[in-house]
Amino acid sequence: MAACAIRRGLLSAVGRYHKSSPRILGWESGPYERRWLVLSSCTTCGLSAQQQQPTRFLSSRNRPEGKVLETVGVFEAPKQQGKYETGQLFLHSVFGYRGIVLFPWQARLYDRDVTPLPSESKPDSPGAHGSKEVTGKTHTYYQVLIDTRDCPHISQRSQTEAVTFLANHDDSRALYAIPGLDYVSHEDILPYNSTDQIPIQHELFERFLMYDHSKAPPFVARDTLRAWQEKNHPWLELSDVHRETTESIRVTVIPFYMGMREAQNSPVYWWRYCIRLENLGNEVVQLRERHWRIFSLSGTLETVRGRGVVGREPVLSKEQPAFQYSSHVSLQAPSGHMWGTFRFEKTDGSHFDVRIPPFSLESNKDDKVPPAGYSW
């Protein structure tokens, strides 16, 4: 049986092995890293499971001293069409954590890396710094739970408390965060199955899902999950996703409207936005600065400059190509838009700017009640 040891972020090769139902095993190799070992018949060397023994791949050369390999599950063939159902177990192809699908969302993906047809092109929006506008294409994203055992290993590359709500009306600035929730694009899902009835450790797993051996996948939504989704739909749903690449650095932005709060007798509208930075090239780069332009329908234009993002200056390399974070913005108008640049530094000390695709900040048309489900 041949083995391919892969880091999180290098899991895309799994697609070659799905016919042989490879097993996934894992160990912790450092405070911020977990490695996976895939056991399968290998298309590269042509050796089958009958020709080699699994123990060949549990040697000290492949496994850290004293670390015990733990079976995680068996990979399934990734879906090229359609969508994954509630209860689907997966590995994240970029960040490598174990997760489970709660429910899918249909979003409009505005990908500025794709050349639009003449009939699809639209004029540039004001302040769009020359970035082309394209018509959005429907794309599937998933609301997922992250296995808490993997959170320490991804905390340097992806926030695990990125889903936030406005709290109550008593404090317009208070935020409520739900740990271990994420939004995952369809192509980032590497599906697998497990015989474990509780394969994911998360405080909401058993409250939202239950095991049903007659179903595929065998984890189905409880009424509490359906009720939670329905009540919080306006604050959970993602509608637009924006993506653009500059010099092999791809920036993906997902904005979320969070609601309106009164502050000093004036309405203040809040949004959160999730950003993923991904190095598609081979050169090591480090994020140094951010430069935002924020336009409000009230007529104001704000400029924000600063070091790094969320207090960090992440390094993007071939081994760890991505960084994901979320932040918040407020306007005194129900709509506006944002755009800007990230400044990166190369290993030779030179700098270059990466465009942040312009995205709209649109409030919901209806005035809805505050989010539900603060206490579990």
GROMACS .gro file of C-alpha atoms in nm:
model
  376
    1MET     CA    1   0.000   0.000   0.000
    2ALA     CA    2   0.154   0.328  -0.107
    3ALA     CA    3   0.137   0.645   0.098
    4CYS     CA    4   0.150   1.014   0.024
    5ALA     CA    5   0.226   1.243   0.317
    6ILE     CA    6   0.062   1.582   0.267
    7ARG     CA    7   0.044   1.909   0.452
    8ARG     CA    8  -0.271   2.104   0.490
    9GLY     CA    9  -0.293   2.311   0.178
   10LEU     CA   10  -0.151   2.032  -0.042
   11LEU     CA   11  -0.449   1.800  -0.029
   12SER     CA   12  -0.571   1.853  -0.383
   13ALA     CA   13  -0.380   1.548  -0.503
   14VAL     CA   14  -0.630   1.332  -0.316
   15GLY     CA   15  -0.852   1.337  -0.624
   16ARG     CA   16  -0.619   1.088  -0.789
   17TYR     CA   17  -0.671   0.830  -0.517
   18HIS     CA   18  -1.045   0.822  -0.467
   19LYS     CA   19  -1.097   0.494  -0.653
   20SER     CA   20  -0.888   0.307  -0.397
   21SER     CA   21  -1.071   0.458  -0.096
   22PRO     CA   22  -0.759   0.593   0.077
   23ARG     CA   23  -0.750   0.611   0.454
   24ILE     CA   24  -0.656   0.936   0.629
   25LEU     CA   25  -0.431   0.926   0.932
   26GLY     CA   26  -0.294   1.220   1.125
   27TRP     CA   27  -0.046   1.336   1.386
   28GLU     CA   28   0.053   1.664   1.547
   29SER     CA   29   0.395   1.774   1.429
   30GLY     CA   30   0.417   2.107   1.607
   31PRO     CA   31   0.217   2.364   1.803
   32TYR     CA   32   0.056   2.504   1.488
   33GLU     CA   33   0.070   2.214   1.249
   34ARG     CA   34  -0.104   1.883   1.198
   35ARG     CA   35   0.004   1.650   0.919
   36TRP     CA   36  -0.209   1.398   0.739
   37LEU     CA   37  -0.096   1.069   0.594
   38VAL     CA   38  -0.300   0.922   0.310
   39LEU     CA   39  -0.285   0.545   0.266
   40SER     CA   40  -0.395   0.419  -0.074
   41SER     CA   41  -0.290   0.239  -0.385
   42CYS     CA   42  -0.071   0.495  -0.557
   43THR     CA   43  -0.111   0.595  -0.922
   44THR     CA   44   0.253   0.706  -0.931
   45CYS     CA   45   0.432   0.384  -0.830
   46GLY     CA   46   0.154   0.144  -0.935
   47LEU     CA   47   0.174  -0.067  -0.617
   48SER     CA   48  -0.152  -0.203  -0.481
   49ALA     CA   49  -0.270  -0.262  -0.126
   50GLN     CA   50  -0.196  -0.634  -0.163
   51GLN     CA   51   0.166  -0.570  -0.256
   52GLN     CA   52   0.265  -0.363   0.043
   53GLN     CA   53   0.174  -0.349   0.411
   54PRO     CA   54   0.046  -0.035   0.589
   55THR     CA   55   0.321  -0.063   0.851
   56ARG     CA   56   0.570   0.035   0.583
   57PHE     CA   57   0.440   0.390   0.622
   58LEU     CA   58   0.442   0.410   1.000
   59SER     CA   59   0.820   0.414   1.024
   60SER     CA   60   1.020   0.677   1.212
   61ARG     CA   61   1.118   0.838   0.882
   62ASN     CA   62   0.756   0.932   0.816
   63ARG     CA   63   0.630   0.972   1.170
   64PRO     CA   64   0.761   1.199   1.448
   65GLU     CA   65   0.915   1.012   1.741
   66GLY     CA   66   0.652   0.919   1.995
   67LYS     CA   67   0.358   1.028   1.777
   68VAL     CA   68   0.075   0.782   1.727
   69LEU     CA   69  -0.108   0.777   1.397
   70GLU     CA   70  -0.482   0.811   1.437
   71THR     CA   71  -0.728   0.697   1.172
   72VAL     CA   72  -0.951   0.984   1.064
   73GLY     CA   73  -1.161   0.836   0.786
   74VAL     CA   74  -1.179   0.724   0.425
   75PHE     CA   75  -1.175   0.971   0.137
   76GLU     CA   76  -1.464   0.989  -0.107
   77ALA     CA   77  -1.459   1.114  -0.466
   78PRO     CA   78  -1.497   1.495  -0.470
   79LYS     CA   79  -1.814   1.612  -0.641
   80GLN     CA   80  -1.752   1.792  -0.966
   81GLN     CA   81  -2.123   1.871  -1.001
   82GLY     CA   82  -2.404   1.920  -0.753
   83LYS     CA   83  -2.354   2.001  -0.387
   84TYR     CA   84  -2.268   1.833  -0.060
   85GLU     CA   85  -2.547   1.760   0.184
   86THR     CA   86  -2.585   1.845   0.551
   87GLY     CA   87  -2.366   1.609   0.752
   88GLN     CA   88  -2.087   1.566   0.495
   89LEU     CA   89  -1.747   1.522   0.661
   90PHE     CA   90  -1.451   1.684   0.486
   91LEU     CA   91  -1.093   1.805   0.505
   92HIS     CA   92  -1.035   2.166   0.403
   93SER     CA   93  -0.807   2.157   0.098
   94VAL     CA   94  -0.621   2.478   0.196
   95PHE     CA   95  -0.624   2.491   0.577
   96GLY     CA   96  -0.648   2.117   0.635
   97TYR     CA   97  -0.890   2.111   0.925
   98ARG     CA   98  -1.159   1.848   0.971
   99GLY     CA   99  -1.512   1.981   0.940
  100ILE     CA  100  -1.873   1.894   0.873
  101VAL     CA  101  -2.124   2.067   0.644
  102LEU     CA  102  -2.421   2.231   0.816
  103PHE     CA  103  -2.593   2.367   0.504
  104PRO     CA  104  -2.508   2.515   0.163
  105TRP     CA  105  -2.544   2.874   0.040
  106GLN     CA  106  -2.576   2.992  -0.318
  107ALA     CA  107  -2.358   3.299  -0.372
  108ARG     CA  108  -2.276   3.527  -0.664
  109LEU     CA  109  -1.904   3.499  -0.737
  110TYR     CA  110  -1.753   3.805  -0.907
  111ASP     CA  111  -1.422   3.670  -1.034
  112ARG     CA  112  -1.210   3.944  -1.192
  113ASP     CA  113  -0.955   3.686  -1.302
  114VAL     CA  114  -1.203   3.559  -1.559
  115THR     CA  115  -1.234   3.759  -1.880
  116PRO     CA  116  -1.604   3.837  -1.928
  117LEU     CA  117  -1.787   3.808  -2.255
  118PRO     CA  118  -1.863   4.147  -2.416
  119SER     CA  119  -2.230   4.106  -2.328
  120GLU     CA  120  -2.142   4.046  -1.962
  121SER     CA  121  -1.905   4.336  -1.906
  122LYS     CA  122  -2.020   4.631  -1.700
  123PRO     CA  123  -1.871   4.980  -1.658
  124ASP     CA  124  -1.633   5.035  -1.370
  125SER     CA  125  -1.789   5.156  -1.048
  126PRO     CA  126  -1.671   5.487  -0.896
  127GLY     CA  127  -1.339   5.447  -0.718
  128ALA     CA  128  -1.282   5.100  -0.852
  129HIS     CA  129  -0.910   5.178  -0.917
  130GLY     CA  130  -0.935   5.040  -1.268
  131SER     CA  131  -1.049   4.695  -1.157
  132LYS     CA  132  -1.282   4.539  -1.410
  133GLU     CA  133  -1.638   4.452  -1.319
  134VAL     CA  134  -1.788   4.121  -1.423
  135THR     CA  135  -2.126   3.959  -1.393
  136GLY     CA  136  -2.156   3.730  -1.095
  137LYS     CA  137  -2.178   3.355  -1.148
  138THR     CA  138  -2.366   3.128  -0.909
  139HIS     CA  139  -2.131   2.937  -0.681
  140THR     CA  140  -2.185   2.708  -0.383
  141TYR     CA  141  -2.043   2.782  -0.039
  142TYR     CA  142  -2.103   2.592   0.282
  143GLN     CA  143  -2.160   2.686   0.644
  144VAL     CA  144  -1.947   2.438   0.837
  145LEU     CA  145  -1.832   2.341   1.185
  146ILE     CA  146  -1.455   2.319   1.245
  147ASP     CA  147  -1.325   2.036   1.463
  148THR     CA  148  -1.199   2.206   1.781
  149ARG     CA  149  -0.902   1.966   1.792
  150ASP     CA  150  -0.772   2.131   1.475
  151CYS     CA  151  -0.832   2.493   1.580
  152PRO     CA  152  -0.490   2.534   1.751
  153HIS     CA  153  -0.321   2.412   1.433
  154ILE     CA  154  -0.486   2.667   1.204
  155SER     CA  155  -0.501   2.968   1.439
  156GLN     CA  156  -0.193   3.126   1.278
  157ARG     CA  157  -0.347   3.107   0.931
  158SER     CA  158  -0.722   3.131   0.977
  159GLN     CA  159  -0.943   3.286   1.243
  160THR     CA  160  -1.171   3.034   1.406
  161GLU     CA  161  -1.410   3.299   1.542
  162ALA     CA  162  -1.483   3.477   1.215
  163VAL     CA  163  -1.864   3.452   1.235
  164THR     CA  164  -1.993   3.740   1.444
  165PHE     CA  165  -2.324   3.903   1.530
  166LEU     CA  166  -2.412   4.239   1.671
  167ALA     CA  167  -2.497   4.188   2.035
  168ASN     CA  168  -2.786   4.371   2.199
  169HIS     CA  169  -2.911   4.726   2.163
  170ASP     CA  170  -2.758   4.833   2.496
  171ASP     CA  171  -2.413   4.856   2.342
  172SER     CA  172  -2.400   4.925   1.969
  173ARG     CA  173  -2.033   4.823   1.953
  174ALA     CA  174  -2.063   4.485   2.124
  175LEU     CA  175  -2.007   4.179   1.907
  176TYR     CA  176  -2.097   3.817   1.967
  177ALA     CA  177  -1.868   3.558   1.810
  178ILE     CA  178  -1.944   3.193   1.744
  179PRO     CA  179  -1.621   2.991   1.755
  180GLY     CA  180  -1.550   2.718   1.506
  181LEU     CA  181  -1.782   2.830   1.224
  182ASP     CA  182  -1.652   2.888   0.873
  183TYR     CA  183  -1.764   2.944   0.514
  184VAL     CA  184  -1.606   2.702   0.266
  185SER     CA  185  -1.612   2.712  -0.113
  186HIS     CA  186  -1.721   2.397  -0.295
  187GLU     CA  187  -1.377   2.335  -0.446
  188ASP     CA  188  -1.215   2.346  -0.099
  189ILE     CA  189  -1.414   2.043   0.019
  190LEU     CA  190  -1.229   1.709   0.028
  191PRO     CA  191  -1.506   1.470   0.137
  192TYR     CA  192  -1.451   1.165   0.352
  193ASN     CA  193  -1.655   0.926   0.563
  194SER     CA  194  -1.606   0.783   0.908
  195THR     CA  195  -1.759   0.507   1.119
  196ASP     CA  196  -1.728   0.726   1.429
  197GLN     CA  197  -2.071   0.842   1.547
  198ILE     CA  198  -1.915   1.163   1.683
  199PRO     CA  199  -1.634   1.230   1.433
  200ILE     CA  200  -1.623   1.607   1.494
  201GLN     CA  201  -1.558   1.768   1.829
  202HIS     CA  202  -1.752   2.093   1.859
  203GLU     CA  203  -1.995   2.216   2.124
  204LEU     CA  204  -2.269   2.249   1.861
  205PHE     CA  205  -2.218   1.913   1.688
  206GLU     CA  206  -2.463   1.708   1.894
  207ARG     CA  207  -2.705   1.998   1.928
  208PHE     CA  208  -2.725   2.043   1.551
  209LEU     CA  209  -2.670   1.691   1.414
  210MET     CA  210  -2.757   1.333   1.498
  211TYR     CA  211  -2.640   0.997   1.371
  212ASP     CA  212  -2.868   0.797   1.139
  213HIS     CA  213  -2.703   0.487   0.991
  214SER     CA  214  -2.971   0.462   0.721
  215LYS     CA  215  -2.870   0.796   0.567
  216ALA     CA  216  -2.576   0.893   0.347
  217PRO     CA  217  -2.405   1.086   0.488
  218PRO     CA  218  -2.518   0.935   0.822
  219PHE     CA  219  -2.541   1.269   1.006
  220VAL     CA  220  -2.871   1.452   0.971
  221ALA     CA  221  -2.996   1.791   1.087
  222ARG     CA  222  -3.184   1.819   1.412
  223ASP     CA  223  -3.478   2.056   1.445
  224THR     CA  224  -3.249   2.288   1.644
  225LEU     CA  225  -3.023   2.334   1.340
  226ARG     CA  226  -3.318   2.411   1.112
  227ALA     CA  227  -3.461   2.659   1.363
  228TRP     CA  228  -3.124   2.827   1.417
  229GLN     CA  229  -3.067   2.861   1.043
  230GLU     CA  230  -3.413   3.007   0.988
  231LYS     CA  231  -3.387   3.260   1.271
  232ASN     CA  232  -3.037   3.376   1.183
  233HIS     CA  233  -3.063   3.353   0.807
  234PRO     CA  234  -3.023   3.730   0.743
  235TRP     CA  235  -2.693   3.743   0.934
  236LEU     CA  236  -2.546   3.412   0.820
  237GLU     CA  237  -2.623   3.421   0.449
  238LEU     CA  238  -2.351   3.523   0.211
  239SER     CA  239  -2.472   3.670  -0.116
  240ASP     CA  240  -2.166   3.813  -0.295
  241VAL     CA  241  -1.808   3.687  -0.318
  242HIS     CA  242  -1.538   3.899  -0.486
  243ARG     CA  243  -1.205   3.766  -0.613
  244GLU     CA  244  -0.903   3.918  -0.789
  245THR     CA  245  -0.539   3.817  -0.841
  246THR     CA  246  -0.235   4.046  -0.863
  247GLU     CA  247   0.114   3.900  -0.920
  248SER     CA  248   0.004   3.553  -0.809
  249ILE     CA  249  -0.161   3.681  -0.487
  250ARG     CA  250  -0.534   3.613  -0.492
  251VAL     CA  251  -0.764   3.815  -0.267
  252THR     CA  252  -1.115   3.685  -0.192
  253VAL     CA  253  -1.363   3.906  -0.005
  254ILE     CA  254  -1.703   3.806   0.136
  255PRO     CA  255  -1.908   4.091   0.294
  256PHE     CA  256  -2.195   4.031   0.539
  257TYR     CA  257  -2.453   4.282   0.655
  258MET     CA  258  -2.487   4.270   1.035
  259GLY     CA  259  -2.768   4.515   1.103
  260MET     CA  260  -2.830   4.870   1.224
  261ARG     CA  261  -2.784   5.018   1.569
  262GLU     CA  262  -2.862   5.363   1.706
  263ALA     CA  263  -2.563   5.568   1.827
  264GLN     CA  264  -2.619   5.919   1.961
  265ASN     CA  265  -2.965   5.926   1.801
  266SER     CA  266  -2.822   5.841   1.457
  267PRO     CA  267  -2.839   5.508   1.272
  268VAL     CA  268  -2.512   5.319   1.230
  269TYR     CA  269  -2.499   5.031   0.981
  270TRP     CA  270  -2.255   4.747   1.042
  271TRP     CA  271  -2.090   4.492   0.814
  272ARG     CA  272  -1.828   4.226   0.864
  273TYR     CA  273  -1.605   4.113   0.581
  274CYS     CA  274  -1.401   3.796   0.552
  275ILE     CA  275  -1.080   3.809   0.349
  276ARG     CA  276  -0.861   3.527   0.226
  277LEU     CA  277  -0.512   3.595   0.090
  278GLU     CA  278  -0.360   3.314  -0.113
  279ASN     CA  279  -0.019   3.283  -0.274
  280LEU     CA  280  -0.061   3.099  -0.604
  281GLY     CA  281   0.309   3.130  -0.692
  282ASN     CA  282   0.636   2.988  -0.562
  283GLU     CA  283   0.794   3.304  -0.420
  284VAL     CA  284   0.773   3.371  -0.044
  285VAL     CA  285   0.605   3.704   0.036
  286GLN     CA  286   0.496   3.883   0.354
  287LEU     CA  287   0.203   4.118   0.403
  288ARG     CA  288   0.326   4.451   0.540
  289GLU     CA  289   0.055   4.716   0.499
  290ARG     CA  290  -0.309   4.768   0.415
  291HIS     CA  291  -0.465   5.068   0.242
  292TRP     CA  292  -0.845   5.096   0.243
  293ARG     CA  293  -1.081   5.344   0.079
  294ILE     CA  294  -1.433   5.339   0.224
  295PHE     CA  295  -1.710   5.531   0.048
  296SER     CA  296  -2.046   5.591   0.216
  297LEU     CA  297  -2.373   5.684   0.047
  298SER     CA  298  -2.379   5.980   0.286
  299GLY     CA  299  -2.101   6.126   0.070
  300THR     CA  300  -1.798   6.059   0.288
  301LEU     CA  301  -1.478   5.896   0.166
  302GLU     CA  302  -1.250   5.755   0.434
  303THR     CA  303  -0.890   5.641   0.394
  304VAL     CA  304  -0.744   5.383   0.632
  305ARG     CA  305  -0.375   5.284   0.636
  306GLY     CA  306  -0.199   5.055   0.876
  307ARG     CA  307   0.053   4.781   0.937
  308GLY     CA  308  -0.057   4.428   0.855
  309VAL     CA  309  -0.408   4.301   0.925
  310VAL     CA  310  -0.567   4.211   1.261
  311GLY     CA  311  -0.230   4.272   1.426
  312ARG     CA  312  -0.043   4.027   1.203
  313GLU     CA  313   0.192   4.039   0.906
  314PRO     CA  314   0.149   3.688   0.768
  315VAL     CA  315   0.405   3.515   0.547
  316LEU     CA  316   0.262   3.335   0.245
  317SER     CA  317   0.477   3.052   0.109
  318LYS     CA  318   0.431   2.742  -0.101
  319GLU     CA  319   0.406   2.535   0.219
  320GLN     CA  320   0.161   2.771   0.390
  321PRO     CA  321   0.005   2.964   0.103
  322ALA     CA  322  -0.304   3.118   0.262
  323PHE     CA  323  -0.418   3.347   0.541
  324GLN     CA  324  -0.781   3.420   0.627
  325TYR     CA  325  -0.927   3.678   0.863
  326SER     CA  326  -1.237   3.889   0.923
  327SER     CA  327  -1.294   4.248   1.028
  328HIS     CA  328  -1.578   4.499   1.061
  329VAL     CA  329  -1.680   4.834   0.921
  330SER     CA  330  -1.964   5.075   1.003
  331LEU     CA  331  -2.126   5.352   0.798
  332GLN     CA  332  -2.379   5.620   0.879
  333ALA     CA  333  -2.563   5.530   0.558
  334PRO     CA  334  -2.740   5.211   0.448
  335SER     CA  335  -2.493   5.144   0.168
  336GLY     CA  336  -2.146   5.218   0.035
  337HIS     CA  337  -1.847   5.032  -0.100
  338MET     CA  338  -1.484   4.953  -0.018
  339TRP     CA  339  -1.168   4.888  -0.216
  340GLY     CA  340  -0.794   4.918  -0.163
  341THR     CA  341  -0.458   4.743  -0.172
  342PHE     CA  342  -0.236   4.519   0.036
  343ARG     CA  343   0.138   4.588   0.023
  344PHE     CA  344   0.358   4.279   0.018
  345GLU     CA  345   0.733   4.242   0.062
  346LYS     CA  346   0.949   3.992  -0.125
  347THR     CA  347   1.255   3.819   0.019
  348ASP     CA  348   1.483   4.063  -0.165
  349GLY     CA  349   1.321   4.356   0.018
  350SER     CA  350   1.120   4.489  -0.277
  351HIS     CA  351   0.751   4.571  -0.241
  352PHE     CA  352   0.444   4.539  -0.461
  353ASP     CA  353   0.075   4.623  -0.419
  354VAL     CA  354  -0.205   4.372  -0.450
  355ARG     CA  355  -0.552   4.495  -0.542
  356ILE     CA  356  -0.847   4.433  -0.312
  357PRO     CA  357  -1.148   4.386  -0.540
  358PRO     CA  358  -1.410   4.658  -0.484
  359PHE     CA  359  -1.718   4.531  -0.307
  360SER     CA  360  -2.053   4.680  -0.214
  361LEU     CA  361  -2.181   4.729   0.137
  362GLU     CA  362  -2.558   4.690   0.107
  363SER     CA  363  -2.799   4.680   0.398
  364ASN     CA  364  -3.095   4.446   0.401
  365LYS     CA  365  -3.406   4.616   0.273
  366ASP     CA  366  -3.622   4.498   0.560
  367ASP     CA  367  -3.573   4.591   0.923
  368LYS     CA  368  -3.536   4.254   1.091
  369VAL     CA  369  -3.528   4.153   1.454
  370PRO     CA  370  -3.189   4.103   1.625
  371PRO     CA  371  -3.018   3.768   1.567
  372ALA     CA  372  -3.142   3.479   1.779
  373GLY     CA  373  -2.955   3.197   1.946
  374TYR     CA  374  -2.699   3.382   2.159
  375SER     CA  375  -2.701   3.117   2.431
  376TRP     CA  376  -2.665   2.747   2.371
   0.00000   0.00000   0.00000
